[in-house]
Amino acid sequence: MTLTHRAIARPSVTANDVSAPLADDVVRRAQQGDVDAFAVLYRAHAPAVHALARRMLGSDGAAREMVQDIFVRAWERLGSFRGESAFGTWLHRVGVNVILNQLRVARRDVHRFTEDEPDDGAAIAGPPDGGVEARIDLDAAIAKLPAGARTVFVLYDIEGYAHDEIAQMLGLAPGTVRAHLWRARRLLMRYLDA
């Protein structure tokens, strides 16, 4: 059975119907190919998946596209969900993997992970505005981070992964992960103090 945007748009049940006791039943029905049940899961979890994608990618437009990719991958891999964790936890991990894979694909065009990152001066360059309106909120500041530093910051400080887990996911040395995290934090302090 194929999943289409049209099927997601008209579920027979709503996201409000997914209470704790019904969640397992909805997941089971979705695993059996019930598109309406998957639509309920989509509606219940899309905001969290979008927030994850936006933080990791730094762009709302890219995040919206990535949400669709994540849910398509979730649909394809739904049979591998064994219920050992909450569905949202499993979906979060699928999302992180899809986003990291997309970042790896984009990185192939650039020869090294850090080559596409601007130096510190270029990263914070911009017109100096002195008003309160010019203060940068945290999401905007995170979006301005270089790709490697942003990915590590989001995975460590926001999503709670350990240095070693991030290193394994990104194919980097743990020391490099720590360096990216240090850089991200330093740049964020500059962005937020501007």
mmCIF file of C-alpha atoms in Angstrom:
data_model
loop_
_atom_site.group_PDB
_atom_site.id
_atom_site.type_symbol
_atom_site.label_atom_id
_atom_site.label_comp_id
_atom_site.label_asym_id
_atom_site.label_seq_id
_atom_site.Cartn_x
_atom_site.Cartn_y
_atom_site.Cartn_z
ATOM 1 C CA MET A 1 0.000 0.000 0.000
ATOM 2 C CA THR A 2 1.383 3.427 -0.852
ATOM 3 C CA LEU A 3 1.195 6.512 1.287
ATOM 4 C CA THR A 4 -0.002 9.694 -0.333
ATOM 5 C CA HIS A 5 -0.469 13.256 0.842
ATOM 6 C CA ARG A 6 -4.142 12.932 -0.061
ATOM 7 C CA ALA A 7 -4.574 9.992 2.305
ATOM 8 C CA ILE A 8 -2.945 11.927 5.133
ATOM 9 C CA ALA A 9 -5.214 14.905 4.525
ATOM 10 C CA ARG A 10 -8.455 13.011 5.265
ATOM 11 C CA PRO A 11 -8.137 10.616 8.181
ATOM 12 C CA SER A 12 -11.194 8.944 9.671
ATOM 13 C CA VAL A 13 -9.824 9.611 13.156
ATOM 14 C CA THR A 14 -8.139 12.707 14.469
ATOM 15 C CA ALA A 15 -4.875 13.258 16.337
ATOM 16 C CA ASN A 16 -6.962 13.932 19.449
ATOM 17 C CA ASP A 17 -8.053 10.297 19.356
ATOM 18 C CA VAL A 18 -4.506 9.159 20.169
ATOM 19 C CA SER A 19 -4.577 8.878 23.936
ATOM 20 C CA ALA A 20 -2.097 6.697 25.805
ATOM 21 C CA PRO A 21 -4.304 3.570 25.782
ATOM 22 C CA LEU A 22 -5.153 3.950 22.094
ATOM 23 C CA ALA A 23 -1.621 4.745 20.893
ATOM 24 C CA ASP A 24 -0.525 1.120 20.673
ATOM 25 C CA ASP A 25 -3.673 0.216 18.750
ATOM 26 C CA VAL A 26 -3.162 3.079 16.296
ATOM 27 C CA VAL A 27 0.444 2.027 15.695
ATOM 28 C CA ARG A 28 -0.597 -1.603 15.188
ATOM 29 C CA ARG A 29 -3.258 -0.582 12.680
ATOM 30 C CA ALA A 30 -0.742 1.597 10.834
ATOM 31 C CA GLN A 31 1.711 -1.315 10.738
ATOM 32 C CA GLN A 32 -1.020 -3.387 9.076
ATOM 33 C CA GLY A 33 -1.306 -0.787 6.309
ATOM 34 C CA ASP A 34 -4.105 1.416 7.677
ATOM 35 C CA VAL A 35 -3.329 4.804 6.120
ATOM 36 C CA ASP A 36 -5.929 6.540 8.293
ATOM 37 C CA ALA A 37 -4.181 5.277 11.437
ATOM 38 C CA PHE A 38 -0.852 6.514 10.082
ATOM 39 C CA ALA A 39 -2.483 9.887 9.400
ATOM 40 C CA VAL A 40 -3.384 10.062 13.088
ATOM 41 C CA LEU A 41 0.249 9.388 13.971
ATOM 42 C CA TYR A 42 1.344 12.006 11.448
ATOM 43 C CA ARG A 43 -0.903 14.672 12.917
ATOM 44 C CA ALA A 44 0.151 13.835 16.460
ATOM 45 C CA HIS A 45 3.891 13.841 15.787
ATOM 46 C CA ALA A 46 4.445 16.232 12.853
ATOM 47 C CA PRO A 47 4.998 19.337 15.024
ATOM 48 C CA ALA A 48 7.799 17.668 17.011
ATOM 49 C CA VAL A 49 9.385 16.269 13.845
ATOM 50 C CA HIS A 50 9.211 19.717 12.216
ATOM 51 C CA ALA A 51 10.859 21.323 15.254
ATOM 52 C CA LEU A 52 13.672 18.759 15.140
ATOM 53 C CA ALA A 53 14.225 19.292 11.404
ATOM 54 C CA ARG A 54 14.149 23.076 11.739
ATOM 55 C CA ARG A 55 16.728 23.034 14.508
ATOM 56 C CA MET A 56 19.041 20.662 12.660
ATOM 57 C CA LEU A 57 18.696 22.235 9.224
ATOM 58 C CA GLY A 58 18.355 25.878 10.207
ATOM 59 C CA SER A 59 15.640 26.593 7.653
ATOM 60 C CA ASP A 60 11.874 26.405 7.923
ATOM 61 C CA GLY A 61 11.452 25.602 4.217
ATOM 62 C CA ALA A 62 13.981 22.777 4.326
ATOM 63 C CA ALA A 63 12.371 21.515 7.530
ATOM 64 C CA ARG A 64 8.915 21.325 5.913
ATOM 65 C CA GLU A 65 10.307 19.236 3.069
ATOM 66 C CA MET A 66 12.255 17.072 5.476
ATOM 67 C CA VAL A 67 9.138 16.314 7.564
ATOM 68 C CA GLN A 68 7.607 14.670 4.520
ATOM 69 C CA ASP A 69 10.777 12.650 3.887
ATOM 70 C CA ILE A 70 10.871 11.546 7.523
ATOM 71 C CA PHE A 71 7.265 10.354 7.510
ATOM 72 C CA VAL A 72 7.714 8.536 4.199
ATOM 73 C CA ARG A 73 10.727 6.741 5.707
ATOM 74 C CA ALA A 74 8.719 6.018 8.870
ATOM 75 C CA TRP A 75 5.928 4.516 6.744
ATOM 76 C CA GLU A 76 8.454 2.351 4.901
ATOM 77 C CA ARG A 77 10.062 1.176 8.144
ATOM 78 C CA LEU A 78 6.963 0.940 10.307
ATOM 79 C CA GLY A 79 7.289 -2.833 10.400
ATOM 80 C CA SER A 80 10.590 -2.484 12.261
ATOM 81 C CA PHE A 81 8.912 -0.671 15.166
ATOM 82 C CA ARG A 82 8.746 -3.262 17.935
ATOM 83 C CA GLY A 83 7.195 -1.190 20.681
ATOM 84 C CA GLU A 84 10.279 -1.341 22.911
ATOM 85 C CA SER A 85 10.056 2.440 23.219
ATOM 86 C CA ALA A 86 7.351 4.995 22.624
ATOM 87 C CA PHE A 87 6.427 5.548 18.995
ATOM 88 C CA GLY A 88 7.525 9.189 19.298
ATOM 89 C CA THR A 89 10.979 8.099 20.451
ATOM 90 C CA TRP A 90 11.318 5.685 17.538
ATOM 91 C CA LEU A 91 10.093 8.356 15.107
ATOM 92 C CA HIS A 92 12.573 10.876 16.543
ATOM 93 C CA ARG A 93 15.425 8.475 15.844
ATOM 94 C CA VAL A 94 14.142 7.866 12.306
ATOM 95 C CA GLY A 95 14.028 11.644 11.864
ATOM 96 C CA VAL A 96 17.569 12.173 13.096
ATOM 97 C CA ASN A 97 18.807 9.426 10.764
ATOM 98 C CA VAL A 98 16.985 10.858 7.732
ATOM 99 C CA ILE A 99 18.292 14.362 8.430
ATOM 100 C CA LEU A 100 21.848 13.160 8.991
ATOM 101 C CA ASN A 101 21.678 11.145 5.786
ATOM 102 C CA GLN A 102 20.503 14.240 3.907
ATOM 103 C CA LEU A 103 23.360 16.253 5.403
ATOM 104 C CA ARG A 104 25.824 13.529 4.341
ATOM 105 C CA VAL A 105 24.484 13.574 0.802
ATOM 106 C CA ALA A 106 24.783 17.361 0.667
ATOM 107 C CA ARG A 107 28.281 17.108 2.114
ATOM 108 C CA ARG A 108 29.460 14.768 -0.669
ATOM 109 C CA ASP A 109 29.571 17.738 -3.000
ATOM 110 C CA VAL A 110 31.865 19.459 -0.538
ATOM 111 C CA HIS A 111 35.065 17.527 0.020
ATOM 112 C CA ARG A 112 35.182 17.732 3.806
ATOM 113 C CA PHE A 113 32.700 18.182 6.685
ATOM 114 C CA THR A 114 34.160 21.528 7.764
ATOM 115 C CA GLU A 115 35.082 23.040 4.390
ATOM 116 C CA ASP A 116 31.619 24.502 3.864
ATOM 117 C CA GLU A 117 31.702 26.299 7.213
ATOM 118 C CA PRO A 118 32.572 29.993 7.126
ATOM 119 C CA ASP A 119 35.230 31.281 9.444
ATOM 120 C CA ASP A 120 34.072 32.940 12.654
ATOM 121 C CA GLY A 121 34.210 36.441 11.215
ATOM 122 C CA ALA A 122 32.059 35.541 8.209
ATOM 123 C CA ALA A 123 29.577 33.657 10.358
ATOM 124 C CA ILE A 124 28.725 36.686 12.454
ATOM 125 C CA ALA A 125 28.979 39.351 9.785
ATOM 126 C CA GLY A 126 25.875 41.408 9.204
ATOM 127 C CA PRO A 127 24.555 44.926 9.483
ATOM 128 C CA PRO A 128 24.874 46.277 13.015
ATOM 129 C CA ASP A 129 21.478 47.325 14.336
ATOM 130 C CA GLY A 130 21.362 48.663 17.860
ATOM 131 C CA GLY A 131 17.613 48.431 18.663
ATOM 132 C CA VAL A 132 15.714 45.878 20.709
ATOM 133 C CA GLU A 133 14.145 44.690 17.449
ATOM 134 C CA ALA A 134 17.582 43.532 16.327
ATOM 135 C CA ARG A 135 17.965 41.047 19.197
ATOM 136 C CA ILE A 136 18.269 37.518 17.889
ATOM 137 C CA ASP A 137 16.087 34.776 19.297
ATOM 138 C CA LEU A 138 17.600 31.386 19.971
ATOM 139 C CA ASP A 139 16.098 29.638 16.931
ATOM 140 C CA ALA A 140 17.420 32.318 14.598
ATOM 141 C CA ALA A 141 20.817 32.155 16.261
ATOM 142 C CA ILE A 142 20.939 28.368 15.927
ATOM 143 C CA ALA A 143 19.962 28.686 12.261
ATOM 144 C CA LYS A 144 22.965 30.986 11.691
ATOM 145 C CA LEU A 145 25.454 28.433 12.996
ATOM 146 C CA PRO A 146 27.710 26.661 10.483
ATOM 147 C CA ALA A 147 26.268 23.282 9.508
ATOM 148 C CA GLY A 148 28.660 21.083 11.505
ATOM 149 C CA ALA A 149 28.455 23.171 14.663
ATOM 150 C CA ARG A 150 24.641 23.440 14.377
ATOM 151 C CA THR A 151 24.192 19.689 13.942
ATOM 152 C CA VAL A 152 26.359 18.856 16.945
ATOM 153 C CA PHE A 153 24.774 21.583 19.103
ATOM 154 C CA VAL A 154 21.247 20.390 18.347
ATOM 155 C CA LEU A 155 22.083 16.728 18.876
ATOM 156 C CA TYR A 156 23.961 17.347 22.136
ATOM 157 C CA ASP A 157 22.380 20.330 23.880
ATOM 158 C CA ILE A 158 18.812 20.033 22.599
ATOM 159 C CA GLU A 159 18.257 16.368 21.793
ATOM 160 C CA GLY A 160 20.474 14.984 24.560
ATOM 161 C CA TYR A 161 22.766 12.612 22.657
ATOM 162 C CA ALA A 162 26.205 11.876 24.146
ATOM 163 C CA HIS A 163 29.451 12.955 22.468
ATOM 164 C CA ASP A 164 30.274 9.368 21.512
ATOM 165 C CA GLU A 165 26.806 8.777 20.014
ATOM 166 C CA ILE A 166 27.088 11.943 17.931
ATOM 167 C CA ALA A 167 30.592 11.005 16.826
ATOM 168 C CA GLN A 168 29.319 7.625 15.662
ATOM 169 C CA MET A 169 26.295 9.140 13.869
ATOM 170 C CA LEU A 170 28.411 11.723 12.049
ATOM 171 C CA GLY A 171 31.484 9.586 11.460
ATOM 172 C CA LEU A 172 33.699 11.981 13.424
ATOM 173 C CA ALA A 173 36.143 11.664 16.284
ATOM 174 C CA PRO A 174 34.661 12.522 19.709
ATOM 175 C CA GLY A 175 37.219 15.340 19.989
ATOM 176 C CA THR A 176 35.918 16.855 16.761
ATOM 177 C CA VAL A 177 32.376 16.669 18.127
ATOM 178 C CA ARG A 178 33.514 18.503 21.260
ATOM 179 C CA ALA A 179 35.242 21.137 19.106
ATOM 180 C CA HIS A 180 32.067 21.683 17.063
ATOM 181 C CA LEU A 181 30.046 21.979 20.273
ATOM 182 C CA TRP A 182 32.482 24.483 21.769
ATOM 183 C CA ARG A 183 32.402 26.527 18.564
ATOM 184 C CA ALA A 184 28.605 26.453 18.426
ATOM 185 C CA ARG A 185 28.276 27.652 21.992
ATOM 186 C CA ARG A 186 30.831 30.411 21.463
ATOM 187 C CA LEU A 187 29.082 31.624 18.319
ATOM 188 C CA LEU A 188 25.665 31.487 19.982
ATOM 189 C CA MET A 189 26.921 33.681 22.801
ATOM 190 C CA ARG A 190 28.160 36.184 20.221
ATOM 191 C CA TYR A 191 24.912 36.081 18.242
ATOM 192 C CA LEU A 192 22.775 36.531 21.321
ATOM 193 C CA ASP A 193 24.941 39.339 22.726
ATOM 194 C CA ALA A 194 24.832 41.288 19.451
#
